[in-house]
Amino acid sequence: MNWEEQRAVVTGAAYGIGREIVFSLAKRGCRVACLDIADDDNVRTAGRASELAGKQCRAYHCDIADPDGIDETFEKIFREFGGIDILINNAGVFSAMSFVGDTYEAALEDFHFNMDVNARGTFLCAKKAAPQMAKRGGGHVINVVTNHVKRYLFPPSDSEHSYDASKYAQLALNESLDCELKAYGIRVNAVCPAATRTPMLQSFFDSLGMEMTKETIGKCTGIPSLLEPDEVAEAVCSILEWDETQPTGRAMLLVHSEDCEKLKYGYVEELGR
Ligand SMILES: NC(=O)c1ccc[n+]([C@@H]2O[C@H](COP(=O)([O-])OP(=O)(O)OC[C@H]3O[C@@H](n4cnc5c(N)ncnc54)[C@H](O)[C@@H]3O)[C@@H](O)[C@H]2O)c1
């Protein structure tokens, strides 16, 4: 990977995992387009990324729940960056609902909230990026999914219906995108992080009135673990650095720091299951 030549789009770049992915890419010399709705934080991310990369990274206001906004933003990036080589579908939202307790309208709103960002956002960003990457002979897509799609270790909860449906849709897209795009030299993979110290997880624990610690996470998920967002970001960059002998269409489970570390050395079957 010649990082100095790479141009990346990262969605959800203002804070959390996305911001750390931006920094990990930038410190390798990659030029990054930062997409988010939290403009002030996003501008700060892009400013720091420019310092790390030694080249101009940019913040773009883009609500990935808005199809027209995605279309316009990607066209602008193609003009300003001359194309893109890497797409990181990271932006995500999370909310809980009850089939019994919520009104029909509230349930529908919850469903759209999660599906529009987590599933349709991934779908549409890939739709903008893929033809342009294919024309240039290749590229990379990484989808940030969740450990929830690894049911052999993480059973469902009674309230994460819309989030989980949207994340399974994103996982399905990871596989079908790979199926079409590998013929064009575009490598598609996903990471499935477990609990990671971000504002999203913090607000979940705030809503439960619980402290966010490995122990409390263990009580919720059965596995006491808490990743730092920069560990997930480094795992994403390790996958981007894999050569053509490494597989695509995989969804790598990240629970412990060692899982992120291991990916530096290539595919780990146990994590890709
Ligand atoms: N934190 C965790 O424990 C955890 C675990 C598994 C998966 N994930 C996934 O990782 C990804 C990042 O999560 P995080 O924990 O960093 O979340 P976060 O809420 O801390 O950050 C999400 C970022 O996405 C942005 N965003 C939200 N809606 C947007 C929209 N409509 N358009 C553009 N940007 C938008 C936010 O402004 C923010 O910058 C998500 O896809 C999430 O589902 C997180």
Tab-separated table of C-alpha atoms and ligand atoms in Angstrom:
chain	number	residue	atom	x	y	z
A	1	MET	CA	0.000	0.000	0.000
A	2	ASN	CA	1.522	3.306	-1.047
A	3	TRP	CA	-0.193	5.416	1.602
A	4	GLU	CA	1.045	8.725	0.209
A	5	GLU	CA	-1.096	8.173	-2.900
A	6	GLN	CA	-4.250	7.130	-1.069
A	7	ARG	CA	-7.380	9.254	-0.749
A	8	ALA	CA	-9.990	8.093	1.747
A	9	VAL	CA	-13.571	8.936	2.680
A	10	VAL	CA	-14.500	8.251	6.311
A	11	THR	CA	-18.126	8.634	7.403
A	12	GLY	CA	-18.849	9.550	11.018
A	13	ALA	CA	-15.467	11.257	11.328
A	14	ALA	CA	-16.258	13.830	14.019
A	15	TYR	CA	-15.741	11.582	17.026
A	16	GLY	CA	-15.640	7.990	18.285
A	17	ILE	CA	-14.172	5.211	16.133
A	18	GLY	CA	-14.437	7.263	12.924
A	19	ARG	CA	-12.216	10.057	14.214
A	20	GLU	CA	-9.512	7.573	15.208
A	21	ILE	CA	-9.738	5.893	11.788
A	22	VAL	CA	-9.155	9.313	10.210
A	23	PHE	CA	-6.073	9.853	12.403
A	24	SER	CA	-4.675	6.368	11.716
A	25	LEU	CA	-5.052	6.905	7.962
A	26	ALA	CA	-3.629	10.431	8.095
A	27	LYS	CA	-0.563	9.505	10.087
A	28	ARG	CA	0.287	7.005	7.327
A	29	GLY	CA	0.199	9.853	4.796
A	30	CYS	CA	-3.309	9.282	3.406
A	31	ARG	CA	-5.443	12.285	2.447
A	32	VAL	CA	-8.838	12.044	4.127
A	33	ALA	CA	-12.306	13.455	3.413
A	34	CYS	CA	-14.152	13.573	6.751
A	35	LEU	CA	-17.956	13.251	6.523
A	36	ASP	CA	-20.254	14.035	9.446
A	37	ILE	CA	-23.192	16.079	10.681
A	38	ALA	CA	-21.364	17.329	13.811
A	39	ASP	CA	-19.637	20.151	11.957
A	40	ASP	CA	-17.456	21.722	14.664
A	41	ASP	CA	-15.956	18.431	15.791
A	42	ASN	CA	-15.606	17.308	12.188
A	43	VAL	CA	-13.651	20.441	11.268
A	44	ARG	CA	-11.372	19.756	14.255
A	45	THR	CA	-10.855	16.145	13.069
A	46	ALA	CA	-9.959	17.304	9.565
A	47	GLY	CA	-7.595	19.979	10.926
A	48	ARG	CA	-5.693	17.480	13.074
A	49	ALA	CA	-5.655	14.989	10.187
A	50	SER	CA	-4.090	17.632	7.916
A	51	GLU	CA	-1.281	18.102	10.452
A	52	LEU	CA	-0.729	14.342	10.754
A	53	ALA	CA	-0.810	13.715	6.992
A	54	GLY	CA	1.138	16.820	6.037
A	55	LYS	CA	-1.482	17.456	3.366
A	56	GLN	CA	-4.906	18.998	3.287
A	57	CYS	CA	-7.685	16.819	4.636
A	58	ARG	CA	-11.210	18.236	4.522
A	59	ALA	CA	-14.411	18.239	6.542
A	60	TYR	CA	-17.680	17.837	4.620
A	61	HIS	CA	-21.109	18.286	6.156
A	62	CYS	CA	-22.899	15.117	5.028
A	63	ASP	CA	-25.923	13.466	6.598
A	64	ILE	CA	-25.666	9.900	5.371
A	65	ALA	CA	-29.375	9.443	6.055
A	66	ASP	CA	-29.955	11.883	3.179
A	67	PRO	CA	-29.510	10.327	-0.300
A	68	ASP	CA	-29.210	13.720	-2.062
A	69	GLY	CA	-26.644	14.882	0.493
A	70	ILE	CA	-24.504	11.770	-0.147
A	71	ASP	CA	-24.727	12.264	-3.910
A	72	GLU	CA	-23.690	15.928	-3.735
A	73	THR	CA	-20.915	15.352	-1.183
A	74	PHE	CA	-19.259	12.531	-3.142
A	75	GLU	CA	-19.405	14.557	-6.385
A	76	LYS	CA	-17.717	17.430	-4.553
A	77	ILE	CA	-15.025	15.078	-3.161
A	78	PHE	CA	-14.391	13.600	-6.629
A	79	ARG	CA	-13.830	17.142	-7.947
A	80	GLU	CA	-11.690	18.306	-5.018
A	81	PHE	CA	-9.664	15.100	-4.418
A	82	GLY	CA	-9.614	13.907	-8.052
A	83	GLY	CA	-11.125	10.533	-6.952
A	84	ILE	CA	-11.053	8.218	-3.943
A	85	ASP	CA	-9.243	4.959	-3.185
A	86	ILE	CA	-10.679	4.010	0.211
A	87	LEU	CA	-14.203	4.167	1.635
A	88	ILE	CA	-14.771	3.563	5.348
A	89	ASN	CA	-18.488	3.102	6.127
A	90	ASN	CA	-18.273	3.896	9.819
A	91	ALA	CA	-21.063	6.386	10.686
A	92	GLY	CA	-23.696	4.694	12.756
A	93	VAL	CA	-26.556	5.319	15.140
A	94	PHE	CA	-28.003	3.182	17.884
A	95	SER	CA	-31.367	3.237	19.659
A	96	ALA	CA	-33.554	0.850	21.601
A	97	MET	CA	-37.296	0.164	21.203
A	98	SER	CA	-39.999	-2.200	22.414
A	99	PHE	CA	-42.445	-4.116	20.225
A	100	VAL	CA	-44.881	-4.247	23.129
A	101	GLY	CA	-44.342	-0.889	24.817
A	102	ASP	CA	-43.827	1.531	21.900
A	103	THR	CA	-46.480	3.042	19.660
A	104	TYR	CA	-46.613	1.966	16.019
A	105	GLU	CA	-45.364	5.431	14.957
A	106	ALA	CA	-42.459	5.434	17.419
A	107	ALA	CA	-41.416	1.939	16.287
A	108	LEU	CA	-41.475	3.001	12.644
A	109	GLU	CA	-39.399	6.078	13.426
A	110	ASP	CA	-36.867	3.950	15.324
A	111	PHE	CA	-36.632	1.519	12.408
A	112	HIS	CA	-36.003	4.294	9.874
A	113	PHE	CA	-33.518	6.051	12.146
A	114	ASN	CA	-31.288	2.967	12.292
A	115	MET	CA	-31.862	1.637	8.784
A	116	ASP	CA	-31.395	4.981	7.039
A	117	VAL	CA	-27.951	5.585	8.530
A	118	ASN	CA	-26.507	2.137	9.196
A	119	ALA	CA	-27.842	0.224	6.192
A	120	ARG	CA	-28.943	2.681	3.487
A	121	GLY	CA	-26.027	5.026	4.271
A	122	THR	CA	-23.554	2.179	3.698
A	123	PHE	CA	-25.432	1.152	0.529
A	124	LEU	CA	-25.452	4.653	-0.979
A	125	CYS	CA	-21.870	5.594	-0.083
A	126	ALA	CA	-20.743	2.343	-1.726
A	127	LYS	CA	-22.928	3.145	-4.747
A	128	LYS	CA	-21.132	6.478	-5.188
A	129	ALA	CA	-17.628	5.102	-4.572
A	130	ALA	CA	-17.723	1.798	-6.509
A	131	PRO	CA	-18.045	2.974	-10.157
A	132	GLN	CA	-15.345	5.553	-9.636
A	133	MET	CA	-12.975	3.008	-8.013
A	134	ALA	CA	-13.765	0.420	-10.710
A	135	LYS	CA	-12.905	2.924	-13.441
A	136	ARG	CA	-9.526	3.521	-11.807
A	137	GLY	CA	-8.807	-0.223	-11.458
A	138	GLY	CA	-9.371	-0.811	-7.752
A	139	GLY	CA	-9.869	0.414	-4.233
A	140	HIS	CA	-10.867	-0.597	-0.733
A	141	VAL	CA	-14.114	-0.592	1.245
A	142	ILE	CA	-14.240	-1.306	4.982
A	143	ASN	CA	-17.600	-1.540	6.740
A	144	VAL	CA	-17.725	-0.974	10.494
A	145	VAL	CA	-20.456	-3.400	11.620
A	146	THR	CA	-20.757	-4.771	15.197
A	147	ASN	CA	-20.099	-7.845	17.322
A	148	HIS	CA	-23.915	-8.298	17.467
A	149	VAL	CA	-23.744	-10.111	14.120
A	150	LYS	CA	-21.620	-12.871	15.709
A	151	ARG	CA	-24.464	-14.639	17.468
A	152	TYR	CA	-22.427	-17.708	18.446
A	153	LEU	CA	-20.804	-15.445	21.073
A	154	PHE	CA	-23.240	-12.537	21.488
A	155	PRO	CA	-26.950	-13.417	21.890
A	156	PRO	CA	-29.651	-10.864	20.932
A	157	SER	CA	-31.052	-8.355	23.411
A	158	ASP	CA	-34.769	-7.600	23.897
A	159	SER	CA	-34.587	-3.975	22.656
A	160	GLU	CA	-31.952	-3.583	19.925
A	161	HIS	CA	-34.325	-4.709	17.162
A	162	SER	CA	-33.807	-1.905	14.648
A	163	TYR	CA	-30.076	-1.534	15.275
A	164	ASP	CA	-29.464	-5.241	14.839
A	165	ALA	CA	-31.650	-5.446	11.712
A	166	SER	CA	-29.693	-2.545	10.193
A	167	LYS	CA	-26.339	-4.078	11.130
A	168	TYR	CA	-27.280	-7.467	9.645
A	169	ALA	CA	-28.226	-5.551	6.493
A	170	GLN	CA	-24.805	-3.886	6.540
A	171	LEU	CA	-23.177	-7.318	6.964
A	172	ALA	CA	-25.152	-8.656	3.997
A	173	LEU	CA	-23.962	-5.676	1.953
A	174	ASN	CA	-20.374	-6.397	2.967
A	175	GLU	CA	-20.703	-9.856	1.412
A	176	SER	CA	-22.613	-8.902	-1.730
A	177	LEU	CA	-20.450	-5.846	-2.416
A	178	ASP	CA	-17.400	-8.091	-2.220
A	179	CYS	CA	-19.063	-10.538	-4.590
A	180	GLU	CA	-19.525	-7.887	-7.296
A	181	LEU	CA	-16.559	-5.592	-6.660
A	182	LYS	CA	-13.665	-8.052	-6.420
A	183	ALA	CA	-13.796	-8.440	-10.212
A	184	TYR	CA	-12.834	-4.737	-10.391
A	185	GLY	CA	-9.923	-4.971	-7.946
A	186	ILE	CA	-11.952	-3.460	-5.120
A	187	ARG	CA	-11.297	-5.212	-1.796
A	188	VAL	CA	-14.232	-5.246	0.643
A	189	ASN	CA	-14.000	-6.345	4.278
A	190	ALA	CA	-15.654	-5.487	7.589
A	191	VAL	CA	-14.739	-5.150	11.232
A	192	CYS	CA	-17.171	-6.149	13.973
A	193	PRO	CA	-16.055	-4.363	17.124
A	194	ALA	CA	-17.399	-5.291	20.528
A	195	ALA	CA	-17.751	-2.597	23.217
A	196	THR	CA	-15.520	0.352	22.356
A	197	ARG	CA	-15.032	3.474	24.480
A	198	THR	CA	-16.945	6.082	22.414
A	199	PRO	CA	-19.765	8.589	22.982
A	200	MET	CA	-22.209	6.011	21.531
A	201	LEU	CA	-21.356	3.405	24.157
A	202	GLN	CA	-21.161	6.055	26.888
A	203	SER	CA	-24.726	7.203	26.187
A	204	PHE	CA	-25.910	3.578	26.258
A	205	PHE	CA	-24.435	3.134	29.749
A	206	ASP	CA	-25.765	6.554	30.820
A	207	SER	CA	-29.260	5.406	29.787
A	208	LEU	CA	-28.876	2.336	32.028
A	209	GLY	CA	-27.537	4.489	34.865
A	210	MET	CA	-24.425	2.288	34.914
A	211	GLU	CA	-20.741	3.064	34.822
A	212	MET	CA	-18.935	1.984	31.644
A	213	THR	CA	-16.311	-0.518	32.804
A	214	LYS	CA	-15.115	-3.916	31.596
A	215	GLU	CA	-17.090	-5.489	34.433
A	216	THR	CA	-20.403	-3.774	33.620
A	217	ILE	CA	-19.871	-4.577	29.942
A	218	GLY	CA	-19.311	-8.198	30.959
A	219	LYS	CA	-22.673	-8.128	32.720
A	220	CYS	CA	-24.397	-6.918	29.525
A	221	THR	CA	-22.579	-8.991	26.903
A	222	GLY	CA	-21.190	-11.949	28.837
A	223	ILE	CA	-17.616	-10.963	27.884
A	224	PRO	CA	-15.783	-8.331	29.950
A	225	SER	CA	-13.898	-6.306	27.335
A	226	LEU	CA	-13.536	-2.662	26.390
A	227	LEU	CA	-11.632	-1.613	23.292
A	228	GLU	CA	-10.175	1.842	22.713
A	229	PRO	CA	-11.259	3.455	19.426
A	230	ASP	CA	-7.645	3.792	18.239
A	231	GLU	CA	-7.239	0.000	18.512
A	232	VAL	CA	-10.197	-0.506	16.172
A	233	ALA	CA	-8.743	2.151	13.861
A	234	GLU	CA	-5.377	0.402	13.697
A	235	ALA	CA	-7.157	-2.890	12.942
A	236	VAL	CA	-8.917	-1.194	10.016
A	237	CYS	CA	-5.573	0.052	8.670
A	238	SER	CA	-4.013	-3.403	9.084
A	239	ILE	CA	-6.769	-4.882	6.898
A	240	LEU	CA	-6.198	-2.129	4.316
A	241	GLU	CA	-2.526	-3.155	4.249
A	242	TRP	CA	-3.277	-6.813	3.473
A	243	ASP	CA	-2.012	-7.915	0.070
A	244	GLU	CA	-3.941	-9.785	-2.645
A	245	THR	CA	-3.222	-13.170	-1.046
A	246	GLN	CA	-5.446	-12.170	1.902
A	247	PRO	CA	-9.194	-12.815	1.705
A	248	THR	CA	-12.017	-10.341	1.134
A	249	GLY	CA	-15.700	-10.370	2.068
A	250	ARG	CA	-14.797	-11.198	5.691
A	251	ALA	CA	-16.127	-9.626	8.863
A	252	MET	CA	-13.458	-9.599	11.544
A	253	LEU	CA	-14.612	-9.812	15.156
A	254	LEU	CA	-12.703	-7.470	17.491
A	255	VAL	CA	-13.294	-8.129	21.178
A	256	HIS	CA	-9.888	-7.826	22.828
A	257	SER	CA	-6.857	-5.660	22.050
A	258	GLU	CA	-5.023	-8.786	20.874
A	259	ASP	CA	-7.662	-9.331	18.169
A	260	CYS	CA	-6.822	-5.911	16.709
A	261	GLU	CA	-3.077	-6.591	16.981
A	262	LYS	CA	-3.280	-9.998	15.265
A	263	LEU	CA	-4.686	-8.489	12.062
A	264	LYS	CA	-1.337	-6.785	11.408
A	265	TYR	CA	-0.055	-10.181	10.340
A	266	GLY	CA	-2.945	-11.108	8.038
A	267	TYR	CA	-6.290	-12.872	8.140
A	268	VAL	CA	-7.191	-14.727	11.344
A	269	GLU	CA	-9.734	-17.444	10.634
A	270	GLU	CA	-11.063	-17.515	14.188
A	271	LEU	CA	-11.937	-13.781	13.993
A	272	GLY	CA	-13.470	-13.951	10.510
A	273	ARG	CA	-15.989	-16.673	11.375
B	1	LIG	N1	-18.816	1.983	20.346
B	1	LIG	C1	-19.106	0.706	20.283
B	1	LIG	O1	-19.094	-0.005	21.325
B	1	LIG	C2	-19.430	0.047	18.968
B	1	LIG	C3	-19.512	-1.357	18.955
B	1	LIG	C4	-19.830	-1.987	17.743
B	1	LIG	C5	-20.015	-1.256	16.592
B	1	LIG	N2	-19.919	0.113	16.641
B	1	LIG	C6	-20.127	0.808	15.370
B	1	LIG	O2	-19.027	1.646	15.129
B	1	LIG	C7	-19.447	2.767	14.350
B	1	LIG	C8	-18.980	4.036	15.030
B	1	LIG	O3	-19.594	4.066	16.307
B	1	LIG	P1	-19.081	4.964	17.519
B	1	LIG	O4	-19.211	4.147	18.731
B	1	LIG	O5	-17.820	5.640	17.175
B	1	LIG	O6	-20.308	6.000	17.521
B	1	LIG	P2	-20.351	7.540	17.988
B	1	LIG	O7	-21.779	7.858	18.187
B	1	LIG	O8	-19.436	7.724	19.125
B	1	LIG	O9	-19.820	8.277	16.691
B	1	LIG	C9	-20.570	8.177	15.494
B	1	LIG	C10	-20.177	9.262	14.540
B	1	LIG	O10	-21.092	9.181	13.426
B	1	LIG	C11	-21.669	10.470	13.215
B	1	LIG	N3	-23.014	10.339	12.634
B	1	LIG	C12	-24.148	9.923	13.251
B	1	LIG	N4	-25.187	9.995	12.410
B	1	LIG	C13	-24.710	10.461	11.229
B	1	LIG	C14	-25.288	10.756	9.980
B	1	LIG	N5	-26.607	10.622	9.775
B	1	LIG	N6	-24.501	11.213	8.979
B	1	LIG	C15	-23.167	11.384	9.184
B	1	LIG	N7	-22.559	11.129	10.356
B	1	LIG	C16	-23.313	10.675	11.367
B	1	LIG	C17	-21.673	11.128	14.593
B	1	LIG	O11	-21.799	12.529	14.519
B	1	LIG	C18	-20.323	10.662	15.143
B	1	LIG	O12	-19.266	11.478	14.717
B	1	LIG	C19	-20.963	2.651	14.220
B	1	LIG	O13	-21.293	2.116	12.961
B	1	LIG	C20	-21.338	1.705	15.338
B	1	LIG	O14	-22.524	0.999	15.063
B	1	LIG	C21	-19.633	0.773	17.795
